[in-house]
Amino acid sequence: MIIKFKKSATVEQIQASKNWLIKKEISFQEIDSDNYTLLLLIGDTSHISIDTVQALEGVAEVRVIQEQYKLASRTFNQYDTIITLDNGVKIGGENFLVMAGPCSVESEEQIMEIAKSVKKSGANVLRGGAFKPRTSPYSFQGMGVEGLKLLEIAKKETGLAIVSEIMEASQLKYFENVDILQVGTRNMQNFELLKELGKIDKPVLLKRGLSATYQELLMSAEYILAGGNKKVILCERGIRTFETGTRNTLDITAIPYLKMKSHLPVIADPSHAAGLSQYVESLSMASTVSGANGLIIEVHNDPKNALSDGAQSITPIQFDLLMKKIVKLRKVILDD
Ligand code: PEP
Ligand code: MN
């Protein structure tokens, strides 16, 4: 339930409503707004009637949010959330963001070469995994802190913002200079990690779990938002289906669905969805047309010898061609 107070509501009237809620043992969050006060009631509100709340002094309007995810829902905020990075890059609304880079940071030469080329092609954010969640314990686990340092060097050299995956809250201290913290598929429901990320003021890229429903993804976003961090980006990265021809199946429907139900930016990851580089272009185009607010694409200068996800990585030349197509496509979409 959301309580909107009249512009003319006095501090005393608002406080009296808060006291009434406290007496009824209902938790609430006060939402900042230029013109009026909003109170978002959290938890079970079934024991209070809308009419009673409506009758409280100073109340202008009462709205019921049906969804379990409240802060993430469009009912709560009808306007698209727009997140601005430190370097001015905007995510959400009409803005289109492209994150590109290798699955894993492997060396300074590798990350620098890729960073420079994806920047030239128009990417806004450099991706690169340092802590890698691998299916096999024998696979490359990432360069760790050293990998993050190399990303920071690439950031300094190119001016690109950087995104990297955090696997547990104890790693937060290493992510000070990382612009966007990625929560990977396997951690989408690591609620303790989500709660910690709710306490910081940094964008979080939340990837959909391998077999998570839309509702589960939005509830995970809610964990971060409920902690006070409003900068959440949702990511459709393919789900597990009965199909074995590709690594996963890109659920295109997720894009318009999530945008309809939530005000948060939604981006697509065609690389992990397909698992094969030859499909990355088509899936990128499809995601763009479906209304995605951006893409995250794996690009490697030597895919055959990549230490992780080489099969799905496109080359810098392929990325450049793809970006040119995306730019044309965006023009058509925006002209509409
Ligand atoms: C990645 O981005 O390299 C990654 C491991 O992604 P996901 O969590 O979607 O598998
Ligand atoms: Mn990867």
PDB file of C-alpha atoms and ligand atoms in Angstrom, residues 102-104 127 132 207 247 269 272 298 308-309 312, ligand 2:
ATOM      1  CA  PRO A 102      36.015 -10.444 -22.146  1.00  0.00           C
ATOM      2  CA  CYS A 103      34.365 -13.023 -19.932  1.00  0.00           C
ATOM      3  CA  SER A 104      37.519 -12.957 -17.775  1.00  0.00           C
ATOM      4  CA  ARG A 127      33.115  -5.766 -18.722  1.00  0.00           C
ATOM      5  CA  LYS A 132      34.641 -16.205 -11.746  1.00  0.00           C
ATOM      6  CA  LYS A 207      21.381 -11.306 -13.711  1.00  0.00           C
ATOM      7  CA  ARG A 247      23.770 -23.168 -24.051  1.00  0.00           C
ATOM      8  CA  ASP A 269      23.116 -10.707 -22.434  1.00  0.00           C
ATOM      9  CA  HIS A 272      25.524 -16.287 -22.180  1.00  0.00           C
ATOM     10  CA  GLU A 298      31.468 -10.846 -24.482  1.00  0.00           C
ATOM     11  CA  SER A 308      36.594 -18.790 -20.256  1.00  0.00           C
ATOM     12  CA  ASP A 309      33.583 -18.609 -22.578  1.00  0.00           C
ATOM     13  CA  GLN A 312      30.440 -17.362 -27.198  1.00  0.00           C
TER      14      GLN A 312
HETATM   15 MN    MN B   2      31.168 -15.418 -19.305  1.00  0.00          MN
END
